[in-house]
Coordinates of C-alpha atoms in Angstrom, one line a residue:
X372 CA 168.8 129.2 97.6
X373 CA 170.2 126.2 95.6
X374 CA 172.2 123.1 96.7
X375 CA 173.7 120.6 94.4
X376 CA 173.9 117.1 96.0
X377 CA 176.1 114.0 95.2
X378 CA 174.4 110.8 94.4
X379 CA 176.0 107.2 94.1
X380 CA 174.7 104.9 92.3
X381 CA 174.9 101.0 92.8
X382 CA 177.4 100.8 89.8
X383 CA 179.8 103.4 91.5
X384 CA 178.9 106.1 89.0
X385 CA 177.2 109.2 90.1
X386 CA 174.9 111.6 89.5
X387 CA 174.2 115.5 90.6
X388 CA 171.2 116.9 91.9
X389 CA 171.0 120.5 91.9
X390 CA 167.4 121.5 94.0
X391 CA 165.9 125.4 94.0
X392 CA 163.7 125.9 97.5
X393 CA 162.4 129.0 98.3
X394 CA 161.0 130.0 101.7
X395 CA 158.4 132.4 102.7
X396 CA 157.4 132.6 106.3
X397 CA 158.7 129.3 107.0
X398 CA 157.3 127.7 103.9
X399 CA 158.4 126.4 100.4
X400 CA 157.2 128.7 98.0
X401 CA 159.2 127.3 95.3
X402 CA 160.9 124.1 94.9
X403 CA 162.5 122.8 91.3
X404 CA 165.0 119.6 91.2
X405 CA 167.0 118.6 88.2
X406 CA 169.5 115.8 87.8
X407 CA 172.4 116.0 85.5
X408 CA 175.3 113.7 85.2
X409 CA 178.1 116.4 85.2
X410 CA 178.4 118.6 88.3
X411 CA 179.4 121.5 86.0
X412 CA 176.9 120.9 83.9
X413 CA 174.5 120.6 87.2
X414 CA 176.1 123.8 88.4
X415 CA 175.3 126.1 85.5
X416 CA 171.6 125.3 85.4
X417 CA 171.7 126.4 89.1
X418 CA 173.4 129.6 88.2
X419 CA 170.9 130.4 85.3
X420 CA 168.1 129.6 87.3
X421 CA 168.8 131.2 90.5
X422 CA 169.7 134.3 88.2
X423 CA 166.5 134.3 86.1
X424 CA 164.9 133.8 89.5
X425 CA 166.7 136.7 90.7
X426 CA 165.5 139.3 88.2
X427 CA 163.0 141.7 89.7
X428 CA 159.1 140.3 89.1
X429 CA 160.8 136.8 87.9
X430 CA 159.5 134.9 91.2
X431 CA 156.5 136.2 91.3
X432 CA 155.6 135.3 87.9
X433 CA 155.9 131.7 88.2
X434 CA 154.6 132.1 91.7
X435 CA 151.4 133.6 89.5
X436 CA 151.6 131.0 87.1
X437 CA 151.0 128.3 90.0
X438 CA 148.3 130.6 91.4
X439 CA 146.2 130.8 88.6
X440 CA 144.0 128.4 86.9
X441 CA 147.0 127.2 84.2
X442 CA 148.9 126.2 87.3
X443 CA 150.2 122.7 86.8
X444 CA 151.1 120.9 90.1
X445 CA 153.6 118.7 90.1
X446 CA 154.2 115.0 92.3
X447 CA 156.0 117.5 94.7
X448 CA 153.4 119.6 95.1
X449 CA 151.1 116.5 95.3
X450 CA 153.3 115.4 98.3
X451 CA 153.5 118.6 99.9
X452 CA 149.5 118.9 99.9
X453 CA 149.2 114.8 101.3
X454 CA 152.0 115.9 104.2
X455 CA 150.3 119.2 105.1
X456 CA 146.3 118.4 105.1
X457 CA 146.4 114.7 106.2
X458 CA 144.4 115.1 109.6
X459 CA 145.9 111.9 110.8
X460 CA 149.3 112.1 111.7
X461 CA 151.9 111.1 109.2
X462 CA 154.6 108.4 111.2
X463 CA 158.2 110.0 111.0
X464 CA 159.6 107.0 108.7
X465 CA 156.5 107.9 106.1
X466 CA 157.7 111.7 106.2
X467 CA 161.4 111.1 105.8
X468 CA 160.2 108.8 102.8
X469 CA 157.9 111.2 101.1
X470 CA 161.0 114.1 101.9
X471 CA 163.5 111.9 100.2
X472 CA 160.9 111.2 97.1
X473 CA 160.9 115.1 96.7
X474 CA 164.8 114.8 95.9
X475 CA 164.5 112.5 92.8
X476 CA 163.2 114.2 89.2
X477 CA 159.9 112.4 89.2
X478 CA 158.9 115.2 92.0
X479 CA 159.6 118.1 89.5
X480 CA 157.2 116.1 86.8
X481 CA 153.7 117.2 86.1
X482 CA 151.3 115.0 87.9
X483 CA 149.3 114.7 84.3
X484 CA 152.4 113.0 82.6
X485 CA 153.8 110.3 85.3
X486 CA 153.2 107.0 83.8
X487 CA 153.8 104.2 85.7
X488 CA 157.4 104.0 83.9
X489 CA 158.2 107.0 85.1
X490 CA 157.7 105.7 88.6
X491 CA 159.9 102.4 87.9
X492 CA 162.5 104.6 86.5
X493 CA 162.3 106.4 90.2
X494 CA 162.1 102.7 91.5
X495 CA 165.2 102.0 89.7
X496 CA 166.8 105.0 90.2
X497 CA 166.3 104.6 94.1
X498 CA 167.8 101.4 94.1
X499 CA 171.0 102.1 92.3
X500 CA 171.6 104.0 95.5
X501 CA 172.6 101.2 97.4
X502 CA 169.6 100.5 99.3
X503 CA 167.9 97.4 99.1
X504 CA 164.4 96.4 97.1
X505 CA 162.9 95.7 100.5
X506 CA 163.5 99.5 101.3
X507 CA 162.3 100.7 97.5
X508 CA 158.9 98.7 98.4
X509 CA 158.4 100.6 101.3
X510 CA 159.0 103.8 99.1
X511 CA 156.4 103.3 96.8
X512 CA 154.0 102.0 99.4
X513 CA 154.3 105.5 100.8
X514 CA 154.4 107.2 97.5
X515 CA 151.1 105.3 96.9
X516 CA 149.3 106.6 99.4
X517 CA 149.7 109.9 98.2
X518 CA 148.3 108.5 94.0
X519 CA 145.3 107.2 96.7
X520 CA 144.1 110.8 97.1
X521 CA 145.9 113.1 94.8
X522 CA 142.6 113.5 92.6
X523 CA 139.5 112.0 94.7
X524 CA 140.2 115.2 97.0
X525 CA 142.3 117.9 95.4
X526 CA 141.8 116.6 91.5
X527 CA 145.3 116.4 90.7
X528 CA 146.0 114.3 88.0
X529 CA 147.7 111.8 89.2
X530 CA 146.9 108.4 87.7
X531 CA 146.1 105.7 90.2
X532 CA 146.5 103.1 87.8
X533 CA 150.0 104.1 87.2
X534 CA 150.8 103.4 90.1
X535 CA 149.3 99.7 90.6
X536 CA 151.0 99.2 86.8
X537 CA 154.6 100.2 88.1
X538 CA 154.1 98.2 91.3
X539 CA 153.5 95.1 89.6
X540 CA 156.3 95.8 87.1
X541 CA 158.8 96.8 90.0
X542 CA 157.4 93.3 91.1
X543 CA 158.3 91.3 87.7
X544 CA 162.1 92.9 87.3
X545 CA 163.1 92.1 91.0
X546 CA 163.4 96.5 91.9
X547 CA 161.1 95.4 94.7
X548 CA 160.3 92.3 97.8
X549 CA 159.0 91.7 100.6
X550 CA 160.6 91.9 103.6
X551 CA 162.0 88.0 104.7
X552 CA 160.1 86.8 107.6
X553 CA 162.6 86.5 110.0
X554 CA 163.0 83.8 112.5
X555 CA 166.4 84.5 114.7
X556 CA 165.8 84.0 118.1
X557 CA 168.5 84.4 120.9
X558 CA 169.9 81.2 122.7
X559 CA 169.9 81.3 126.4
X560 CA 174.0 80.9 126.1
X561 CA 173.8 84.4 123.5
X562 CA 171.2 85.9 126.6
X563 CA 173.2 84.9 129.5
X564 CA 176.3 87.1 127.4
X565 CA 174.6 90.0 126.7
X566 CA 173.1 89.8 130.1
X567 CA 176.5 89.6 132.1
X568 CA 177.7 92.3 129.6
X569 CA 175.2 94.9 130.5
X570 CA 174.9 94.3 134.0
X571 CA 178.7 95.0 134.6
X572 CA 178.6 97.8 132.7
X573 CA 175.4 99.1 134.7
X574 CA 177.0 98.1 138.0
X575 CA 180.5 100.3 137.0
X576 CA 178.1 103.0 135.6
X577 CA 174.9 103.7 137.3
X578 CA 174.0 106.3 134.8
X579 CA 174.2 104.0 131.9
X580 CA 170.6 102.9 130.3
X581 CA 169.9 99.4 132.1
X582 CA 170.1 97.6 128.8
X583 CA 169.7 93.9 130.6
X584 CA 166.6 95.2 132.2
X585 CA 165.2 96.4 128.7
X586 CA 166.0 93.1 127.2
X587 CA 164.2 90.9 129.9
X588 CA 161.2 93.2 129.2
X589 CA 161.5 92.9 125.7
X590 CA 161.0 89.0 125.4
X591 CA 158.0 89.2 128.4
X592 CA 156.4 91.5 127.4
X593 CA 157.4 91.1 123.6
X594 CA 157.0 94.6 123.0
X595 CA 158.8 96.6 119.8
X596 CA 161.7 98.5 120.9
X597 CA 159.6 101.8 120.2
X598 CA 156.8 101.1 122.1
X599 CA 158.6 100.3 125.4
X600 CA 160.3 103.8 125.3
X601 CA 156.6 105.5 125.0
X602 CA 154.9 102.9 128.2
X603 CA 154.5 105.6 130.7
X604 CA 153.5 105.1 134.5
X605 CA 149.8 106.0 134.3
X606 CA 149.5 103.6 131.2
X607 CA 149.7 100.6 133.3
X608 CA 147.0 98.9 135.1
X609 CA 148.8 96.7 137.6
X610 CA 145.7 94.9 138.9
X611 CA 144.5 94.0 135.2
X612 CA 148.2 93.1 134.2
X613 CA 148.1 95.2 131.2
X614 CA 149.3 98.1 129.9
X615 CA 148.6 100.8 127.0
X616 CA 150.7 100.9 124.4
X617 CA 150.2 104.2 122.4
X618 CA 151.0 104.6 118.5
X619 CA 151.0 100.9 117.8
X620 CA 151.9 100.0 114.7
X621 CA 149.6 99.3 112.5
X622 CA 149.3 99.1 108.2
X623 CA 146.5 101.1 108.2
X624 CA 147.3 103.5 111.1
X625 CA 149.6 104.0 113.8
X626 CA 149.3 107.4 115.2
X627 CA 146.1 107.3 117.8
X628 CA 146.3 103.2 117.4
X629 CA 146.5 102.7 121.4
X630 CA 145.9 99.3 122.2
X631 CA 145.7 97.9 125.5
X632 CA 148.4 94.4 125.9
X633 CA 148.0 91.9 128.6
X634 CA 151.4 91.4 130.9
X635 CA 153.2 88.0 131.6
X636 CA 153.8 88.1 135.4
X637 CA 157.9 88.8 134.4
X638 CA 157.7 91.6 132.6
X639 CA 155.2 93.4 135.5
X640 CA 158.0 92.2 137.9
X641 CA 160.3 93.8 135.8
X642 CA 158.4 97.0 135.7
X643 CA 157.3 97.0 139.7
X644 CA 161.5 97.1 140.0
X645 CA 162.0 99.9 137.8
X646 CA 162.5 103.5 139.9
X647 CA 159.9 106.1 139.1
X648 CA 162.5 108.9 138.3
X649 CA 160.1 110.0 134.9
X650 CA 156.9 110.1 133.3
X651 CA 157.7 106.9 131.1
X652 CA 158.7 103.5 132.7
X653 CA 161.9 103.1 130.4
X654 CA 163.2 107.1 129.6
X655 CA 165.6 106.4 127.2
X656 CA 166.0 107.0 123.4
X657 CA 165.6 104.6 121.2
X658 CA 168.8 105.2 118.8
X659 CA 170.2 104.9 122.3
X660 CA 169.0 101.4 122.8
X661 CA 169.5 100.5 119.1
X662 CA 173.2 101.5 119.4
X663 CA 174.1 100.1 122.5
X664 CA 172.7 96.5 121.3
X665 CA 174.3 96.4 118.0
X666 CA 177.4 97.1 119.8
X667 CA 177.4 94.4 122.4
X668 CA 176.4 92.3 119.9
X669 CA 179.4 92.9 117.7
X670 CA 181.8 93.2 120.7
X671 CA 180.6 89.9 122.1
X672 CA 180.5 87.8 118.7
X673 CA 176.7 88.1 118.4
X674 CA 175.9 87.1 115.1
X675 CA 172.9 88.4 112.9
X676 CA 171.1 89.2 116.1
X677 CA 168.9 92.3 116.1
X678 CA 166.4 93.8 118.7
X679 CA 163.0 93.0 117.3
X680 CA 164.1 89.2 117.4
X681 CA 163.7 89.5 121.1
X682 CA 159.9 90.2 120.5
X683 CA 159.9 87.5 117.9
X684 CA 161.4 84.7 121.2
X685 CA 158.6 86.6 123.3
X686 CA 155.7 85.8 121.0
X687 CA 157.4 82.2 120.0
X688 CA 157.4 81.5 124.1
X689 CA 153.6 82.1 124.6
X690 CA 152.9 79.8 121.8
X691 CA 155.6 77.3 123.4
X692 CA 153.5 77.5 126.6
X693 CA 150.8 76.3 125.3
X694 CA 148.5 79.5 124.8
X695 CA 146.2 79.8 121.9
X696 CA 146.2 82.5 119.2
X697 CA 143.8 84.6 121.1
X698 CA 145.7 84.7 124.3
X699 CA 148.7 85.7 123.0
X700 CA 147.3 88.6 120.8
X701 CA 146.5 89.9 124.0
X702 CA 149.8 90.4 124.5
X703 CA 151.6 90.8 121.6
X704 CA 148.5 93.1 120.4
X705 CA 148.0 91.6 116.8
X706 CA 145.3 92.1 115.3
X707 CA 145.7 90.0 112.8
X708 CA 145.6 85.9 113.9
X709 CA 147.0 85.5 110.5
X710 CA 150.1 87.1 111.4
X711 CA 150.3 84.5 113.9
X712 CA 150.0 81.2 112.5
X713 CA 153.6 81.2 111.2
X714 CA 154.0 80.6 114.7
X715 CA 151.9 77.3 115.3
X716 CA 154.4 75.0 113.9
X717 CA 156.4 75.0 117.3
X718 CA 156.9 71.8 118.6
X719 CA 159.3 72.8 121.9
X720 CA 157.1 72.8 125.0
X721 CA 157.3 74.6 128.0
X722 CA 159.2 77.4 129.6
X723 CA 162.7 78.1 128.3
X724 CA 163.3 80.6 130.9
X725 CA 162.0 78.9 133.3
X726 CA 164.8 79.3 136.1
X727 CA 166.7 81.5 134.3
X728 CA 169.0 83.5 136.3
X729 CA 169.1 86.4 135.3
X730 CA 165.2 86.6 136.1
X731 CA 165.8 87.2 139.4
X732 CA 168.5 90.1 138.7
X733 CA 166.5 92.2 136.2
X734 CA 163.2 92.3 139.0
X735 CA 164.5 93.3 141.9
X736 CA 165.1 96.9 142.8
X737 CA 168.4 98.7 142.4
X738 CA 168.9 101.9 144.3
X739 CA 171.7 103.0 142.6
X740 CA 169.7 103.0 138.7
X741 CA 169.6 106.6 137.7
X742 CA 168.0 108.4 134.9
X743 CA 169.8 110.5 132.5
X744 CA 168.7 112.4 129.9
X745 CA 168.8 112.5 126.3
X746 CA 172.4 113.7 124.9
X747 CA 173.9 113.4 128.7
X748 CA 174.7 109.2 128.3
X749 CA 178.2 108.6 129.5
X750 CA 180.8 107.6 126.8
X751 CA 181.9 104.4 125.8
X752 CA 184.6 102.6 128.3
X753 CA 187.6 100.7 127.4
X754 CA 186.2 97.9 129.0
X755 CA 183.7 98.4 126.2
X756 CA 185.9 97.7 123.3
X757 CA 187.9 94.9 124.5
X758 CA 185.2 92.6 126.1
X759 CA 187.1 89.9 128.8
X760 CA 190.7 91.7 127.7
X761 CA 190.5 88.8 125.0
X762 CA 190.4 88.4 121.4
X763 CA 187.2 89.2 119.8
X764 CA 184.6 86.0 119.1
X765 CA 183.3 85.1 116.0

């Protein structure tokens, strides 16, 4: 019934948090956290609580004490409520954030007494984990959603206010930021490496996920490494060159958010070449394709390179060919032309690609590509881990 867990904070010490759930029918019933610096002292509060809670009519009481009209609901239960009636669907990353919320003390705090330095103290506390103030941003975005509604549709007594307060405080003592706007784009020399590296490797082992394929589409089509996974075969209009991309992200909502994207003439190539062995162009995971790119990258000397920048080279060559803002929306599938103006300060013209080699590779058909499933990838080879038989580049 209880669980004590070990938390590091970014000054090495630690803390303890020892959680109560209780299940009924598949659903929390019951759910107290405290947060003690001592794992004895964590330990014992379990004990005395899981044996109060243990004494015949005990549960029920405090179950009746939530029931009735005393009842007062706490942030968890605020979160709970938001996670269970929201009639959109809730992304995976916003759940996992609102789960993780539900581990930290302000959960177990009466909606009517969180002030907003309460919530920096939660801001604080989230950073001293190790994580970075991009990633505590993103936290209370979430956890704002959730002030949004809390007493507009279920009056709990969650103060909005509080909430815009601690944000701009978070703001002031450096707990949160933006993310940077990146601007890392591969070099043809850094393409034509990972290139040759996954094509050997697909050549050796059919069954591996044709990563150099997946990378050509990625700049072409400059679609997010999440979406590509998703395209499926009746999603694309080959005479319109375009193609629905479902669940696009979006600030305000991504679930339902299918947007329709225009095709550069590569990336349909690139498609048209790919076998129709599954419902989905691409059927591969995504952690998959995450891992296996971060790895060549490492292994080949790769610096600071990361998957979405191939999106980011993708958008950057529509603007470099001389397409207006509009135009490339329609393939990138902004809908913000804001977003794109960071952009417009290009001054290389023309086609980079333009005769690239490995064009030519990544669009014709291979009858040996085959399709495995999820949890049945081959493992790593040697060849793998010692790239050329040479030292490692840097």
């Amino acid at each position: 019934m209880g669980t004590i867990v070990k938390r590091s904070r970014k000054d090495g010490s630690v803390a303890w948090l020892a959680q109560i759930v209780i299940k009924r029918g598949g659903k929390i019933i019951l759910r107290e956290n405290k947060t003690f610096e001592r794992r004895s002292t964590a330990s014992a509060w379990l004990s005395q609580r899981e044996e109060h809670l243990g004494e015949p009519g005990a549960l029920e009481s405090v179950l009746q004490t939530k029931s009735n009209d005393n009842w007062v609901p706490t942030l968890g239960d605020a979160i709970d409520r938001y996670v269970r009636e929201s009639n959109k669907k809730i992304g995976r990353t916003k759940t996992q954030v609102l789960k993780t919320i539900k581990d930290f003390d302000i959960a177990g705090k009466p909606c009517a007494s969180i002030t907003s330095t309460d919530i920096v103290a939660f801001a604080r506390e989230k950073l001293e984990t190790g994580v970075q103030p991009q990633t505590v941003s993103n936290y209370l975005a979430h956890l704002g959603a959730v002030f949004a509604i809390a007493r507009p549709a279920w009056n709990y007594p969650l103060d909005r206010r509080a909430m815009q307060d601690a944000s701009i405080v978070a703001d002031r003592l450096g707990l949160v930021t933006k993310s940077r706007e990146r601007d890392r784009r591969p070099t043809l020399v850094e393409l034509d490496r990972l290139m040759k590296h996954f094509k050997d490797r697909s050549s050796a082992t059919p069954s591996s996920i044709p990563m150099h394929r997946i990378i050509a589409f990625a700049i072409f089509s400059t679609r997010r490494q999440e979406e590509i996974v998703k395209i499926a075969w009746k999603d694309l209009d080959k005479e319109g060159m375009r193609v629905l991309v479902r669940d696009m992200k979006n600030p305000g909502q991504k679930i339902g958010n299918d947007v329709w994207c225009d095709l550069q003439e590569q990336a349909l190539a690139i498609v048209e070449a790919m076998p129709r062995v599954a419902a989905q162009i691409f059927p591969y995971p995504t952690d998959a394709i995450s891992a296996s790119f971060t790895r060549a990258c490492k292994l080949l000397g790769i610096d600071d390179l990361r998957f979405h920048d191939l999106r980011h080279d993708g958008v950057s060559r529509l603007f470099e060919l001389g397409l207006n803002i509009p135009r490339v929306a329609s393939n990138s599938g902004h809908r913000s032309w804001t977003s794109l103006k960071r952009y417009t300060h290009l001054r290389q013209t023309g086609d980079k690609y333009d005769g690239w080699i490995w064009l030519a590779e990544v669009t014709k058909k291979d009858p040996t590509l085959k399709f495995v499933r999820h949890g049945e990838f081959p493992r790593r080879r040697r060849s793998d881990r010692n790239i050329g038989g040479g030292q490692q580049q840097r």
